Amino acid sequence: MSRPDSLPHLDILSHDVYERGLPQAAYAEFRRDAPVAWINETEANGHEGVGFWSLTSHEHIVAVHKDWRTFSSEVGGTEIEELQHDPEALAARRTMLETDPPRHTKLRQLVNPTFSKLAVETYAAHATELMDEVLGDALVASGDAGSFDGVHAVARELPIRMLTGLLGVPDDDAPQLFHWADQIIYNADPDYSPAVSDRTDTDPYRLLPFRSPVTLKVFEYVQRLSAARRGVESGDVLSVLTNALVDGEPLTEREQGTFFLLLLIAGNETTRHALAQGLLVLAQHPDALDQLRADPTLLDTATEEVLRWTCPQLHFRRTATVDTELGGAQIAAGDKVVTWYTAANFDPAVFADPHRFDIARTPNRHVTFGGGGPHLCIGQWMARLEVRTFLTALAESVDCVELVGEPKRVRSNFINGLKELPIRLVPPRHT
Ligand code: HEM
């Protein structure tokens, strides 16, 4: 099998690279010269990995996501780690995200009613109330200085307040639970993680999602709460998972734990960064809020543009099930394939003038929620609702967003996010 050399210009897996910023110039080189590029992990990152195919063009990412038979989520999971060679860890960590149809379809159906477009539309008034509350609290807390950390005060708050009721978590438990979620997902960032993934020996935790010991605390929590929900159909996610039957069998305790964890993390850690980087891009493009105020019919296209631009999930992974060809590259059965959404969203073959933030952009076929196929984000309608509500509230209640310090990025090659964003919300000129 012939494989092109990896391009040397970027250590595409380095957590440090993403802590500094998105490597858009290098992505553009990859897209132009080797949109399906073989990356040798040992050389590129010092990781113990056999290497992977790195996809940076929109066309290939969509093709791979749609063809789940050739590019499986189940065979090796969706993280870059070599789980295809560790079936025990793969099984212990498996969620619906790492399951192919037909079982995937059955698992997804359990929570589909909670996250369908129709169901989410019924939360709209609640989202508006929560957003007003969040902005109000942030402004009060900012005091006379008027400045605050947009990540903690705004972006982190709305998704958490939206999720607790749906998950079936008491409001009082939310701070602890979401603190655990941060520790788990930012496993490469020493500001969060007790076991930094590329600096400590995480082998003892290989059976735990994200190799994080903190997941055990979430699993214990789920078991404690689900005991009271046995036989009780209250409609929240915890009671659904407790009482679910799939192929006539209940979910195991571990399956309940990993399913809950998936929703906890996917539902809050991604939308947070769409809102945080939404604040940043609005600060960098002060005309955008004026444009939206002048033409509120732009709300939907503005929402999609914020999602394209902010793209909180950097990548996911698939594993080839057969020898196949993609973009001229010969992919062998068992090879890992990594889809860089943050690159595809700026692919000039699909987006005219891709580095222009344009709230009127249409069409906008971003892959922020994945490239299609069975795993297309189940929370997309909820994320859209939150971004829409956020933009509406800002357009109504502030003149502009002002950056008053340096944003700080999360150290992660998996989540494209901010951990600090010093901002001020400038009140409307007429008050
Ligand atoms: C801006 C916010 C969000 C982004 C960027 C995002 C991104 C993604 C992406 C890229 C996938 C596809 C994974 C794949 O194909 O392998 C996905 C799947 C998923 N997302 Fe989201 N997501 C967001 C919000 C949410 C929310 C609010 C929830 C739920 C509360 C959620 C729950 C999930 C779940 C459960 C899956 C797995 C679906 C499946 O395997 O069928 N996401 N998300």
Short mmCIF file of C-alpha atoms and ligand atoms in Angstrom, two decimals:
data_model
loop_
_atom_site.label_atom_id
_atom_site.label_comp_id
_atom_site.label_asym_id
_atom_site.label_seq_id
_atom_site.Cartn_x
_atom_site.Cartn_y
_atom_site.Cartn_z
CA MET A 1 0.00 0.00 0.00
CA SER A 2 1.46 3.38 -0.91
CA ARG A 3 0.94 6.22 1.49
CA PRO A 4 1.89 9.84 0.88
CA ASP A 5 4.40 11.34 3.32
CA SER A 6 2.83 13.31 6.11
CA LEU A 7 3.14 17.03 5.65
CA PRO A 8 5.76 18.31 8.08
CA HIS A 9 4.37 21.79 8.60
CA LEU A 10 2.01 21.03 11.46
CA ASP A 11 1.93 18.67 14.40
CA ILE A 12 -1.79 18.26 13.87
CA LEU A 13 -2.38 16.35 17.12
CA SER A 14 -0.40 18.59 19.41
CA HIS A 15 -2.53 19.94 22.25
CA ASP A 16 -0.14 22.90 22.45
CA VAL A 17 -0.90 23.88 18.85
CA TYR A 18 -4.60 24.27 19.66
CA GLU A 19 -3.90 26.10 22.89
CA ARG A 20 -2.27 28.78 20.73
CA GLY A 21 -5.04 28.92 18.11
CA LEU A 22 -6.59 27.11 15.18
CA PRO A 23 -3.91 26.25 12.60
CA GLN A 24 -5.97 27.48 9.65
CA ALA A 25 -2.96 28.27 7.43
CA ALA A 26 -1.67 24.70 7.80
CA TYR A 27 -5.16 23.25 7.29
CA ALA A 28 -5.30 25.18 4.00
CA GLU A 29 -1.99 23.61 2.93
CA PHE A 30 -3.27 20.14 3.80
CA ARG A 31 -6.52 20.76 1.90
CA ARG A 32 -4.61 21.93 -1.15
CA ASP A 33 -1.75 19.40 -1.21
CA ALA A 34 -2.99 16.33 0.67
CA PRO A 35 -6.64 16.51 1.71
CA VAL A 36 -6.40 12.83 2.68
CA ALA A 37 -2.95 12.80 4.34
CA TRP A 38 -1.25 10.00 6.19
CA ILE A 39 0.03 11.23 9.57
CA ASN A 40 2.61 9.17 11.35
CA GLU A 41 1.67 9.61 15.00
CA THR A 42 4.95 8.62 16.57
CA GLU A 43 6.77 11.22 14.52
CA ALA A 44 4.06 13.81 14.69
CA ASN A 45 3.18 13.77 18.33
CA GLY A 46 5.15 11.30 20.37
CA HIS A 47 1.92 9.36 20.82
CA GLU A 48 1.83 5.62 20.85
CA GLY A 49 -0.26 5.32 17.74
CA VAL A 50 0.10 3.61 14.39
CA GLY A 51 -0.83 6.72 12.47
CA PHE A 52 -4.01 7.85 10.76
CA TRP A 53 -5.54 9.40 7.69
CA SER A 54 -6.19 13.07 8.28
CA LEU A 55 -9.13 14.59 6.36
CA THR A 56 -9.34 18.34 5.89
CA SER A 57 -11.70 18.80 2.95
CA HIS A 58 -15.47 19.12 3.31
CA GLU A 59 -16.18 16.64 0.50
CA HIS A 60 -14.24 13.77 2.08
CA ILE A 61 -15.54 14.34 5.60
CA VAL A 62 -19.15 14.22 4.40
CA ALA A 63 -18.43 11.09 2.34
CA VAL A 64 -16.87 9.31 5.30
CA HIS A 65 -19.62 10.22 7.76
CA LYS A 66 -22.36 9.10 5.40
CA ASP A 67 -20.73 5.76 4.61
CA TRP A 68 -20.81 4.20 8.08
CA ARG A 69 -20.41 0.65 6.72
CA THR A 70 -16.99 1.45 5.26
CA PHE A 71 -16.01 3.91 8.00
CA SER A 72 -17.17 2.46 11.30
CA SER A 73 -17.59 4.22 14.63
CA GLU A 74 -17.82 0.88 16.40
CA VAL A 75 -14.65 -0.93 15.31
CA GLY A 76 -12.23 1.47 16.99
CA GLY A 77 -14.39 4.12 18.64
CA THR A 78 -14.43 7.82 17.77
CA GLU A 79 -11.34 8.96 19.65
CA ILE A 80 -7.87 8.84 18.13
CA GLU A 81 -6.62 6.38 20.75
CA GLU A 82 -5.72 2.87 19.51
CA LEU A 83 -8.82 1.28 20.98
CA GLN A 84 -9.25 -1.13 18.07
CA HIS A 85 -6.46 -3.16 19.70
CA ASP A 86 -7.98 -3.02 23.19
CA PRO A 87 -11.44 -4.62 22.92
CA GLU A 88 -11.89 -4.64 26.69
CA ALA A 89 -11.43 -0.86 26.92
CA LEU A 90 -13.51 -0.26 23.80
CA ALA A 91 -16.41 -2.24 25.27
CA ALA A 92 -16.12 -0.66 28.72
CA ARG A 93 -16.20 2.85 27.25
CA ARG A 94 -18.75 2.30 24.48
CA THR A 95 -21.74 4.64 24.05
CA MET A 96 -24.11 5.04 21.13
CA LEU A 97 -21.47 7.31 19.59
CA GLU A 98 -19.18 4.27 19.29
CA THR A 99 -21.92 1.93 18.05
CA ASP A 100 -22.94 1.26 14.43
CA PRO A 101 -26.48 0.56 13.27
CA PRO A 102 -28.65 -1.40 13.94
CA ARG A 103 -27.93 -1.21 17.70
CA HIS A 104 -27.02 2.46 17.37
CA THR A 105 -30.49 3.24 16.01
CA LYS A 106 -32.17 1.58 18.99
CA LEU A 107 -30.01 3.44 21.50
CA ARG A 108 -30.57 6.75 19.75
CA GLN A 109 -34.33 6.22 19.77
CA LEU A 110 -34.28 6.17 23.57
CA VAL A 111 -33.38 9.86 23.77
CA ASN A 112 -34.64 11.08 20.40
CA PRO A 113 -37.96 12.31 21.85
CA THR A 114 -36.06 14.60 24.25
CA PHE A 115 -33.88 16.19 21.56
CA SER A 116 -36.08 16.21 18.43
CA LYS A 117 -36.62 19.53 16.66
CA LEU A 118 -40.26 19.52 17.75
CA ALA A 119 -39.46 18.83 21.40
CA VAL A 120 -36.75 21.47 21.47
CA GLU A 121 -39.08 24.13 20.06
CA THR A 122 -41.17 23.76 23.23
CA TYR A 123 -38.17 24.87 25.33
CA ALA A 124 -37.82 28.20 23.50
CA ALA A 125 -39.57 30.41 26.09
CA HIS A 126 -37.63 28.71 28.89
CA ALA A 127 -34.35 29.32 27.03
CA THR A 128 -35.19 33.03 26.69
CA GLU A 129 -35.93 33.29 30.42
CA LEU A 130 -32.69 31.52 31.28
CA MET A 131 -30.64 33.68 28.92
CA ASP A 132 -32.11 36.89 30.42
CA GLU A 133 -31.31 35.54 33.87
CA VAL A 134 -27.74 34.65 32.86
CA LEU A 135 -27.07 38.06 31.29
CA GLY A 136 -28.67 39.81 34.27
CA ASP A 137 -26.53 37.84 36.75
CA ALA A 138 -23.37 38.50 34.71
CA LEU A 139 -24.00 42.25 34.62
CA VAL A 140 -24.73 42.44 38.35
CA ALA A 141 -21.62 40.39 39.17
CA SER A 142 -19.45 42.59 36.95
CA GLY A 143 -20.13 45.55 39.26
CA ASP A 144 -18.78 49.02 38.49
CA ALA A 145 -15.90 47.79 36.32
CA GLY A 146 -18.50 46.29 34.01
CA SER A 147 -16.12 43.60 32.80
CA PHE A 148 -16.30 39.85 33.43
CA ASP A 149 -15.22 36.50 32.12
CA GLY A 150 -17.65 35.69 29.31
CA VAL A 151 -16.89 31.97 29.49
CA HIS A 152 -17.82 31.53 33.13
CA ALA A 153 -20.53 34.12 33.45
CA VAL A 154 -22.40 33.57 30.18
CA ALA A 155 -21.21 30.80 27.85
CA ARG A 156 -20.90 28.14 30.54
CA GLU A 157 -24.12 29.03 32.29
CA LEU A 158 -26.80 28.77 29.61
CA PRO A 159 -26.06 25.17 28.51
CA ILE A 160 -25.88 24.00 32.14
CA ARG A 161 -29.18 25.61 33.09
CA MET A 162 -30.81 24.19 29.93
CA LEU A 163 -29.58 20.67 30.58
CA THR A 164 -30.22 19.95 34.25
CA GLY A 165 -34.00 19.52 33.92
CA LEU A 166 -33.72 17.39 30.78
CA LEU A 167 -31.15 15.10 32.36
CA GLY A 168 -33.14 14.85 35.59
CA VAL A 169 -30.42 16.35 37.77
CA PRO A 170 -31.33 18.49 40.82
CA ASP A 171 -30.18 22.10 40.32
CA ASP A 172 -28.10 21.91 43.51
CA ASP A 173 -26.00 19.07 42.06
CA ALA A 174 -25.25 20.94 38.84
CA PRO A 175 -22.02 22.74 39.91
CA GLN A 176 -20.41 19.49 41.08
CA LEU A 177 -21.57 17.51 38.07
CA PHE A 178 -20.42 20.05 35.53
CA HIS A 179 -17.11 20.48 37.33
CA TRP A 180 -16.55 16.73 36.87
CA ALA A 181 -17.49 17.05 33.18
CA ASP A 182 -14.82 19.76 32.73
CA GLN A 183 -12.19 17.60 34.41
CA ILE A 184 -13.05 14.67 32.14
CA ILE A 185 -13.25 16.33 28.74
CA TYR A 186 -10.30 18.70 29.17
CA ASN A 187 -8.08 15.76 30.04
CA ALA A 188 -5.05 17.36 28.37
CA ASP A 189 -5.34 20.69 30.17
CA PRO A 190 -3.57 20.96 33.53
CA ASP A 191 -5.95 23.74 34.59
CA TYR A 192 -8.72 21.12 34.70
CA SER A 193 -7.45 17.57 34.63
CA PRO A 194 -6.06 15.61 37.60
CA ALA A 195 -4.42 13.20 35.10
CA VAL A 196 -3.12 15.18 32.10
CA SER A 197 -3.41 12.73 29.24
CA ASP A 198 -0.08 13.33 27.49
CA ARG A 199 1.98 14.00 30.62
CA THR A 200 0.97 11.30 33.09
CA ASP A 201 0.61 7.56 32.90
CA THR A 202 -3.11 7.09 32.30
CA ASP A 203 -2.88 3.35 31.59
CA PRO A 204 -4.47 2.50 34.96
CA TYR A 205 -7.59 4.34 33.67
CA ARG A 206 -7.74 2.77 30.21
CA LEU A 207 -11.18 1.23 30.88
CA LEU A 208 -12.64 4.66 31.65
CA PRO A 209 -13.92 7.18 29.08
CA PHE A 210 -11.22 9.72 28.17
CA ARG A 211 -8.93 7.72 30.51
CA SER A 212 -10.23 9.95 33.27
CA PRO A 213 -10.58 8.65 36.84
CA VAL A 214 -13.23 11.35 37.41
CA THR A 215 -15.69 9.34 35.29
CA LEU A 216 -16.07 6.93 38.24
CA LYS A 217 -17.61 9.74 40.29
CA VAL A 218 -20.17 10.35 37.54
CA PHE A 219 -20.98 6.63 37.31
CA GLU A 220 -21.53 6.43 41.11
CA TYR A 221 -23.73 9.53 40.90
CA VAL A 222 -25.85 8.01 38.12
CA GLN A 223 -26.37 4.81 40.11
CA ARG A 224 -27.37 6.75 43.22
CA LEU A 225 -30.00 8.75 41.34
CA SER A 226 -31.25 5.98 39.13
CA ALA A 227 -32.05 3.75 42.12
CA ALA A 228 -34.95 6.10 42.91
CA ARG A 229 -36.15 6.06 39.32
CA ARG A 230 -36.62 2.34 38.84
CA GLY A 231 -40.14 1.84 37.48
CA VAL A 232 -40.76 5.61 37.46
CA GLU A 233 -41.36 7.07 33.99
CA SER A 234 -40.77 10.76 34.70
CA GLY A 235 -39.50 11.46 31.16
CA ASP A 236 -36.08 12.81 32.10
CA VAL A 237 -32.94 11.18 30.70
CA LEU A 238 -32.01 9.45 33.95
CA SER A 239 -35.37 7.72 34.23
CA VAL A 240 -35.31 6.80 30.52
CA LEU A 241 -31.89 5.16 30.90
CA THR A 242 -32.87 3.41 34.14
CA ASN A 243 -35.98 1.83 32.66
CA ALA A 244 -34.90 1.31 29.04
CA LEU A 245 -35.07 -2.06 27.33
CA VAL A 246 -32.97 -2.59 24.20
CA ASP A 247 -33.61 -5.88 22.45
CA GLY A 248 -35.52 -6.88 25.58
CA GLU A 249 -32.54 -6.26 27.90
CA PRO A 250 -32.03 -3.37 30.35
CA LEU A 251 -28.88 -1.27 29.98
CA THR A 252 -26.08 -2.38 32.28
CA GLU A 253 -24.96 0.00 35.04
CA ARG A 254 -21.88 0.86 32.98
CA GLU A 255 -24.01 1.52 29.87
CA GLN A 256 -26.27 3.83 31.86
CA GLY A 257 -23.20 5.63 33.19
CA THR A 258 -21.49 6.11 29.83
CA PHE A 259 -24.76 7.15 28.12
CA PHE A 260 -25.43 9.78 30.79
CA LEU A 261 -21.83 10.98 30.58
CA LEU A 262 -22.08 11.32 26.79
CA LEU A 263 -25.09 13.63 27.11
CA LEU A 264 -23.60 15.54 30.03
CA ILE A 265 -20.41 16.29 28.11
CA ALA A 266 -21.79 16.64 24.59
CA GLY A 267 -24.64 18.82 25.80
CA ASN A 268 -22.62 21.36 27.70
CA GLU A 269 -18.97 21.35 26.70
CA THR A 270 -19.66 22.06 23.03
CA THR A 271 -22.42 24.65 23.12
CA ARG A 272 -20.38 26.52 25.74
CA HIS A 273 -17.68 27.13 23.18
CA ALA A 274 -20.10 28.12 20.44
CA LEU A 275 -21.35 30.85 22.80
CA ALA A 276 -17.91 31.81 24.14
CA GLN A 277 -16.39 32.10 20.68
CA GLY A 278 -19.65 33.69 19.57
CA LEU A 279 -18.95 36.49 22.06
CA LEU A 280 -15.40 36.74 20.73
CA VAL A 281 -16.39 36.95 17.08
CA LEU A 282 -19.04 39.57 17.91
CA ALA A 283 -16.38 41.60 19.70
CA GLN A 284 -14.14 41.30 16.63
CA HIS A 285 -17.00 42.22 14.24
CA PRO A 286 -18.95 44.96 16.03
CA ASP A 287 -21.04 45.60 12.90
CA ALA A 288 -22.66 42.14 13.14
CA LEU A 289 -25.01 42.99 16.01
CA ASP A 290 -26.01 46.25 14.25
CA GLN A 291 -26.71 44.27 11.08
CA LEU A 292 -28.87 41.80 13.03
CA ARG A 293 -30.77 44.61 14.75
CA ALA A 294 -31.40 46.28 11.41
CA ASP A 295 -32.64 43.02 9.90
CA PRO A 296 -33.90 40.50 12.47
CA THR A 297 -34.76 38.07 9.65
CA LEU A 298 -31.03 37.31 9.61
CA LEU A 299 -31.33 35.45 12.91
CA ASP A 300 -31.26 31.96 11.37
CA THR A 301 -28.36 32.62 9.01
CA ALA A 302 -26.49 34.40 11.82
CA THR A 303 -26.97 31.33 14.03
CA GLU A 304 -25.54 29.04 11.36
CA GLU A 305 -22.61 31.37 10.75
CA VAL A 306 -21.75 31.46 14.46
CA LEU A 307 -21.87 27.66 14.44
CA ARG A 308 -19.67 27.40 11.34
CA TRP A 309 -17.16 29.89 12.67
CA THR A 310 -16.91 28.58 16.23
CA CYS A 311 -17.01 24.82 15.44
CA PRO A 312 -16.41 23.54 18.99
CA GLN A 313 -15.63 19.92 18.09
CA LEU A 314 -12.24 19.71 16.37
CA HIS A 315 -12.47 16.15 15.14
CA PHE A 316 -13.87 12.66 15.49
CA ARG A 317 -12.47 9.38 14.21
CA ARG A 318 -13.66 6.41 12.17
CA THR A 319 -12.00 3.08 11.32
CA ALA A 320 -12.04 1.62 7.80
CA THR A 321 -13.73 -1.79 7.69
CA VAL A 322 -12.46 -2.71 4.19
CA ASP A 323 -9.68 -1.62 1.84
CA THR A 324 -10.98 1.44 0.03
CA GLU A 325 -9.94 4.55 -1.89
CA LEU A 326 -10.61 8.15 -0.86
CA GLY A 327 -9.37 11.23 -2.71
CA GLY A 328 -6.71 9.13 -4.44
CA ALA A 329 -5.42 7.62 -1.16
CA GLN A 330 -5.47 3.87 -0.63
CA ILE A 331 -7.00 3.29 2.79
CA ALA A 332 -6.54 -0.18 4.29
CA ALA A 333 -9.05 -2.05 6.44
CA GLY A 334 -8.27 -1.17 10.07
CA ASP A 335 -6.80 2.28 9.28
CA LYS A 336 -7.91 5.20 11.41
CA VAL A 337 -9.55 8.14 9.64
CA VAL A 338 -9.79 11.51 11.38
CA THR A 339 -12.24 14.21 10.27
CA TRP A 340 -11.17 17.79 11.05
CA TYR A 341 -14.42 19.77 11.12
CA THR A 342 -12.59 23.01 11.88
CA ALA A 343 -10.76 22.65 8.56
CA ALA A 344 -13.81 21.64 6.50
CA ASN A 345 -15.81 24.65 7.72
CA PHE A 346 -13.31 26.92 5.99
CA ASP A 347 -13.03 24.91 2.77
CA PRO A 348 -13.16 27.42 -0.12
CA ALA A 349 -14.64 24.71 -2.37
CA VAL A 350 -17.85 24.99 -0.33
CA PHE A 351 -17.76 28.40 1.38
CA ALA A 352 -17.23 31.56 -0.65
CA ASP A 353 -14.66 33.79 1.05
CA PRO A 354 -14.55 31.34 3.99
CA HIS A 355 -12.59 33.57 6.38
CA ARG A 356 -15.21 36.30 6.19
CA PHE A 357 -17.68 36.24 9.11
CA ASP A 358 -20.94 36.84 7.26
CA ILE A 359 -24.17 36.59 9.25
CA ALA A 360 -26.16 36.59 6.00
CA ARG A 361 -24.22 33.63 4.55
CA THR A 362 -26.45 31.23 2.65
CA PRO A 363 -26.21 28.38 1.91
CA ASN A 364 -24.09 27.37 4.88
CA ARG A 365 -23.32 23.65 4.78
CA HIS A 366 -21.06 23.63 7.83
CA VAL A 367 -20.07 20.33 9.43
CA THR A 368 -20.09 21.63 12.99
CA PHE A 369 -22.56 18.85 13.90
CA GLY A 370 -20.76 16.24 11.81
CA GLY A 371 -20.88 15.41 8.13
CA GLY A 372 -24.23 13.58 8.15
CA GLY A 373 -24.95 9.89 8.52
CA PRO A 374 -26.33 8.13 11.59
CA HIS A 375 -24.33 10.02 14.22
CA LEU A 376 -25.22 13.54 13.09
CA CYS A 377 -25.45 15.45 16.37
CA ILE A 378 -28.64 14.61 18.22
CA GLY A 379 -28.33 17.88 20.16
CA GLN A 380 -28.15 20.11 17.07
CA TRP A 381 -31.61 21.65 17.60
CA MET A 382 -30.86 22.40 21.19
CA ALA A 383 -27.51 23.95 20.29
CA ARG A 384 -29.20 26.04 17.59
CA LEU A 385 -31.87 27.17 20.05
CA GLU A 386 -29.21 28.26 22.52
CA VAL A 387 -27.19 30.18 19.92
CA ARG A 388 -30.35 31.82 18.54
CA THR A 389 -31.51 32.81 22.03
CA PHE A 390 -28.08 34.16 22.86
CA LEU A 391 -27.92 36.29 19.69
CA THR A 392 -31.43 37.61 20.22
CA ALA A 393 -30.70 38.58 23.82
CA LEU A 394 -27.46 40.33 22.90
CA ALA A 395 -29.01 42.19 19.96
CA GLU A 396 -31.80 43.39 22.24
CA SER A 397 -29.87 44.28 25.35
CA VAL A 398 -26.37 45.42 24.43
CA ASP A 399 -24.88 47.78 21.91
CA CYS A 400 -21.74 45.73 21.44
CA VAL A 401 -19.35 43.26 23.03
CA GLU A 402 -15.95 44.68 23.94
CA LEU A 403 -12.85 42.57 24.48
CA VAL A 404 -10.95 43.90 27.51
CA GLY A 405 -8.13 41.34 27.78
CA GLU A 406 -6.54 38.33 26.13
CA PRO A 407 -8.76 35.28 25.58
CA LYS A 408 -7.27 32.01 26.85
CA ARG A 409 -7.77 28.79 24.91
CA VAL A 410 -8.27 25.27 26.21
CA ARG A 411 -5.29 22.90 25.75
CA SER A 412 -6.99 20.24 23.66
CA ASN A 413 -6.75 18.68 20.20
CA PHE A 414 -10.37 17.53 20.61
CA ILE A 415 -12.39 20.53 21.80
CA ASN A 416 -11.94 23.92 20.14
CA GLY A 417 -12.65 26.11 23.10
CA LEU A 418 -11.98 29.09 25.31
CA LYS A 419 -11.44 28.94 29.03
CA GLU A 420 -11.27 32.69 29.66
CA LEU A 421 -12.72 35.63 27.76
CA PRO A 422 -12.48 39.02 29.47
CA ILE A 423 -15.27 41.15 28.04
CA ARG A 424 -17.53 44.08 28.71
CA LEU A 425 -21.07 44.33 27.40
CA VAL A 426 -21.62 47.90 26.29
CA PRO A 427 -25.20 49.05 27.05
CA PRO A 428 -27.42 50.43 24.29
CA ARG A 429 -26.55 54.00 23.35
CA HIS A 430 -30.05 55.39 24.01
CA THR A 431 -30.08 54.47 27.76
C1 HEM B 1 -22.51 23.53 19.28
C2 HEM B 1 -22.79 22.46 19.98
C3 HEM B 1 -22.51 21.07 19.54
C4 HEM B 1 -21.56 20.60 18.68
C5 HEM B 1 -20.47 21.36 17.97
C6 HEM B 1 -21.73 19.16 18.59
C7 HEM B 1 -20.99 18.33 17.76
C8 HEM B 1 -21.28 17.03 17.50
C9 HEM B 1 -20.71 16.23 16.45
C10 HEM B 1 -19.65 16.71 15.47
C11 HEM B 1 -21.27 15.01 16.50
C12 HEM B 1 -21.07 13.89 15.50
C13 HEM B 1 -20.18 12.79 16.00
C14 HEM B 1 -19.87 11.76 14.94
O1 HEM B 1 -20.35 11.81 13.82
O2 HEM B 1 -19.07 10.86 15.28
C15 HEM B 1 -22.18 15.01 17.63
C16 HEM B 1 -22.89 13.93 18.09
C17 HEM B 1 -23.61 13.95 19.26
N1 HEM B 1 -23.99 15.06 19.99
FE1 HEM B 1 -23.47 16.93 19.62
N2 HEM B 1 -22.75 18.81 19.40
C18 HEM B 1 -23.27 19.93 20.01
C19 HEM B 1 -24.32 20.01 20.89
C20 HEM B 1 -24.91 18.92 21.47
C21 HEM B 1 -25.93 18.94 22.48
C22 HEM B 1 -26.58 20.23 23.03
C23 HEM B 1 -26.19 17.65 22.81
C24 HEM B 1 -27.17 17.07 23.79
C25 HEM B 1 -27.62 17.54 24.84
C26 HEM B 1 -25.35 16.81 21.99
C27 HEM B 1 -25.32 15.44 22.04
C28 HEM B 1 -24.70 14.64 21.09
C29 HEM B 1 -24.79 13.20 21.07
C30 HEM B 1 -25.50 12.34 22.10
C31 HEM B 1 -24.12 12.76 19.93
C32 HEM B 1 -23.96 11.32 19.45
C33 HEM B 1 -25.03 11.03 18.44
C34 HEM B 1 -24.99 9.62 17.91
O3 HEM B 1 -24.00 8.91 18.12
O4 HEM B 1 -25.97 9.23 17.27
N3 HEM B 1 -24.60 17.61 21.18
N4 HEM B 1 -22.19 16.26 18.19
#
